[in-house]
XYZ file of C-alpha atoms in Angstrom:
265
model
C 135.672 58.504 42.068
C 132.076 59.690 42.275
C 130.903 62.503 44.571
C 130.331 60.736 47.869
C 128.525 63.458 49.816
C 125.103 62.825 48.207
C 125.708 59.085 48.689
C 126.473 59.728 52.357
C 123.257 61.656 52.912
C 121.199 58.861 51.382
C 123.118 56.210 53.341
C 122.280 57.976 56.600
C 118.595 57.741 55.692
C 118.948 54.035 54.944
C 120.729 53.355 58.247
C 118.025 55.172 60.189
C 115.265 53.359 58.316
C 116.820 49.998 59.224
C 117.335 51.268 62.765
C 113.664 52.205 63.069
C 112.693 48.687 61.988
C 115.067 47.155 64.547
C 113.789 49.450 67.325
C 110.188 48.542 66.562
C 110.893 44.796 66.489
C 112.768 44.979 69.803
C 109.531 46.030 71.552
C 107.906 42.650 70.886
C 110.943 40.459 70.223
C 110.485 36.738 70.900
C 113.592 34.906 72.154
C 112.253 31.714 70.573
C 113.010 33.221 67.164
C 116.757 33.321 67.778
C 118.935 31.080 65.599
C 122.503 29.936 66.236
C 124.930 30.175 63.309
C 127.848 28.810 65.326
C 129.193 28.695 68.875
C 127.668 31.739 70.617
C 127.052 33.287 67.175
C 123.417 34.363 67.225
C 121.100 35.700 64.543
C 117.400 36.493 64.293
C 114.846 37.396 61.652
C 115.488 41.016 62.655
C 119.104 40.860 61.421
C 118.012 39.237 58.180
C 115.112 41.583 57.435
C 117.146 44.676 58.329
C 119.852 43.521 55.928
C 117.311 43.058 53.136
C 116.065 46.613 53.705
C 119.596 48.012 53.578
C 120.705 46.068 50.498
C 117.515 46.951 48.620
C 117.897 50.678 49.325
C 121.644 50.821 48.661
C 121.234 48.915 45.403
C 119.120 51.800 44.149
C 121.556 54.453 45.412
C 124.657 52.882 43.859
C 123.671 50.129 41.395
C 127.277 49.566 40.336
C 128.406 48.389 43.807
C 129.023 44.920 45.239
C 128.047 43.820 48.754
C 129.785 42.132 51.650
C 127.130 41.456 54.285
C 126.928 39.505 57.512
C 123.883 37.476 56.505
C 124.889 36.920 52.885
C 122.427 39.204 51.081
C 123.721 40.687 47.814
C 126.641 39.624 45.642
C 130.360 40.179 45.120
C 131.533 40.420 41.507
C 134.802 42.353 41.762
C 133.371 45.820 41.147
C 135.123 49.085 42.042
C 132.721 49.884 44.887
C 131.683 47.475 47.634
C 129.188 48.076 50.421
C 130.236 46.334 53.668
C 127.231 45.943 55.945
C 126.390 44.742 59.419
C 122.624 45.224 59.737
C 122.661 44.689 63.510
C 126.057 44.935 65.172
C 125.502 43.815 68.731
C 122.945 41.083 68.106
C 123.542 39.504 71.528
C 122.875 42.847 73.217
C 119.724 43.224 71.136
C 118.461 39.755 72.027
C 119.000 40.340 75.739
C 117.635 43.889 75.727
C 120.936 45.639 76.458
C 120.892 49.125 74.909
C 123.965 49.182 72.689
C 123.525 47.883 69.152
C 123.897 49.545 65.795
C 123.568 49.554 62.033
C 126.973 49.720 60.334
C 127.430 50.571 56.652
C 130.820 51.117 55.024
C 131.700 51.749 51.379
C 134.971 50.517 49.896
C 136.490 51.924 46.698
C 139.016 49.393 45.415
C 141.004 48.616 48.611
C 140.121 51.708 50.647
C 137.155 52.514 52.875
C 135.878 55.914 51.738
C 132.510 56.251 53.496
C 131.063 55.054 56.776
C 127.800 55.369 58.688
C 127.135 53.853 62.113
C 123.700 54.420 63.611
C 123.459 53.606 67.322
C 119.770 52.909 67.613
C 119.018 53.296 71.303
C 120.589 56.727 71.732
C 119.651 57.904 68.228
C 123.260 58.789 67.424
C 124.357 58.708 63.809
C 128.132 58.775 63.280
C 129.378 59.275 59.741
C 132.333 60.253 57.602
C 133.521 60.551 54.016
C 137.194 60.479 53.109
C 138.720 63.929 53.344
C 135.611 65.610 54.813
C 135.904 65.012 58.571
C 133.776 62.949 60.959
C 130.428 63.861 62.497
C 127.757 62.726 64.920
C 124.228 64.039 64.407
C 125.553 66.949 62.364
C 128.299 68.030 64.792
C 132.030 67.516 64.097
C 133.746 64.938 66.287
C 137.400 64.414 67.142
C 139.468 61.879 69.023
C 140.611 62.532 72.598
C 143.823 64.342 73.613
C 145.045 61.552 75.943
C 148.803 61.126 75.549
C 149.470 57.932 77.500
C 147.751 54.686 78.426
C 147.908 55.881 82.002
C 145.276 58.520 81.244
C 143.224 56.431 78.828
C 139.988 54.434 78.796
C 140.265 51.416 76.499
C 137.480 49.474 74.822
C 137.644 45.839 73.783
C 135.500 42.929 72.705
C 135.499 39.512 74.345
C 136.066 36.456 72.139
C 132.937 34.327 71.860
C 134.079 31.392 69.718
C 137.761 31.745 68.696
C 139.386 30.745 71.974
C 142.788 29.708 70.621
C 144.305 33.047 71.705
C 142.358 33.403 74.939
C 145.449 33.226 77.177
C 147.195 35.964 75.192
C 144.043 38.056 75.269
C 143.614 37.712 79.023
C 147.270 38.626 79.514
C 146.723 41.809 77.524
C 143.690 42.617 79.665
C 145.692 42.150 82.843
C 148.475 44.401 81.598
C 146.011 47.110 80.592
C 144.101 46.885 83.868
C 147.334 47.779 85.623
C 148.157 50.669 83.271
C 145.025 52.482 82.110
C 141.960 54.174 83.597
C 139.828 51.143 82.854
C 138.483 48.717 80.276
C 135.017 48.683 78.704
C 133.180 46.113 76.603
C 130.206 47.589 74.716
C 129.248 44.538 72.665
C 129.259 46.363 69.322
C 132.638 46.903 67.672
C 131.115 49.530 65.374
C 129.995 51.557 68.394
C 133.362 51.069 70.119
C 135.141 52.527 67.100
C 132.795 55.502 67.013
C 133.322 56.088 70.727
C 137.060 56.325 70.048
C 136.337 58.712 67.181
C 134.353 61.075 69.406
C 136.696 60.854 72.402
C 134.582 58.779 74.785
C 137.228 56.058 74.633
C 140.880 56.641 73.866
C 141.544 53.289 72.238
C 140.026 49.972 71.239
C 141.369 46.540 70.328
C 139.804 43.222 69.429
C 140.580 40.036 67.525
C 138.488 37.666 65.401
C 136.503 40.508 63.872
C 134.864 40.469 60.453
C 135.095 43.272 57.866
C 131.478 44.279 58.402
C 132.204 44.830 62.120
C 134.837 47.481 61.433
C 134.488 48.912 57.905
C 132.381 51.959 58.754
C 134.204 52.677 62.003
C 137.602 52.689 60.307
C 136.909 55.737 58.143
C 135.060 57.504 60.980
C 138.095 57.174 63.270
C 140.528 58.195 60.559
C 138.492 61.272 59.670
C 138.212 62.143 63.385
C 142.006 62.305 63.625
C 142.689 58.826 64.943
C 144.788 55.910 63.813
C 143.981 52.304 62.903
C 146.243 49.285 62.496
C 146.361 45.533 62.951
C 148.116 44.016 65.979
C 151.439 44.039 64.081
C 151.037 47.794 63.462
C 150.392 47.105 59.788
C 147.409 47.883 57.590
C 145.672 44.479 57.438
C 142.853 45.619 59.720
C 139.835 45.265 57.427
C 140.144 41.579 56.552
C 142.907 40.548 58.972
C 140.556 39.980 61.945
C 142.658 42.034 64.397
C 142.359 45.763 64.982
C 143.859 48.466 67.158
C 142.160 51.861 66.918
C 143.193 54.880 68.970
C 143.367 58.637 69.154
C 146.805 58.287 67.545
C 148.745 59.601 70.515
C 148.620 56.322 72.441
C 148.740 54.055 69.400
C 152.392 53.047 69.578
C 152.180 52.384 73.309
C 149.024 50.267 73.088
C 150.216 48.437 69.991
C 153.594 47.706 71.564
C 152.001 46.273 74.698
C 149.761 43.994 72.623
C 152.690 42.860 70.465
C 154.805 41.929 73.493
C 152.181 39.404 74.525
C 150.652 38.309 71.201
C 154.001 37.095 69.831
C 154.310 34.450 72.543
């Protein structure tokens, strides 16, 4: 495998460049330019142009890599390296002017995420990690929280916006957690949620119907910050399996068990 640290440094620059474009466009954004890809699935020219910027820059940094992107820029040809990109994670927040949205860039080597950068644009926070080198935010090391039980934990989640087949199970999980933990939060950007677990602001996070570009970067950042990631069945199908549980590690079995009790129904 190639030396990833120089790649990481260049990827940070790319994420911030795309973030600067998004920040600038937000100042004069026109709601009439919003498109609807599906039920409550929104996109704008900002998402598309930011993705073009990212793919163009990353293609120069690592020409031998494929791309998996939210808006379909780039190609997938079965190469060893694959960039997994969400140019604007939190599009609905962006459209409505709510200040949590991010650029998320992950790099997969074969079947493993080995590099991740998440740039939260509004607060100018850049979270990043490379396999085996720890996790950081704006140059400072980050680590998951020391919470040992759900009873002392703050849990993040994401509301379903189109896949409502499991809505009853999901609401049952929410009710159970409301009765057990410090509280629940919904940021509107899964990439940011994962980073907030990595730096200890949240103790855990779960969501279903996610895409790989929502979680790829956050997965390696949490793992390098000392946390744990699984699917709802406590397995490892969390990148493409559409269901993820991410925690500080200490509460993982408890949170995963509570979700399983309900999700099996």
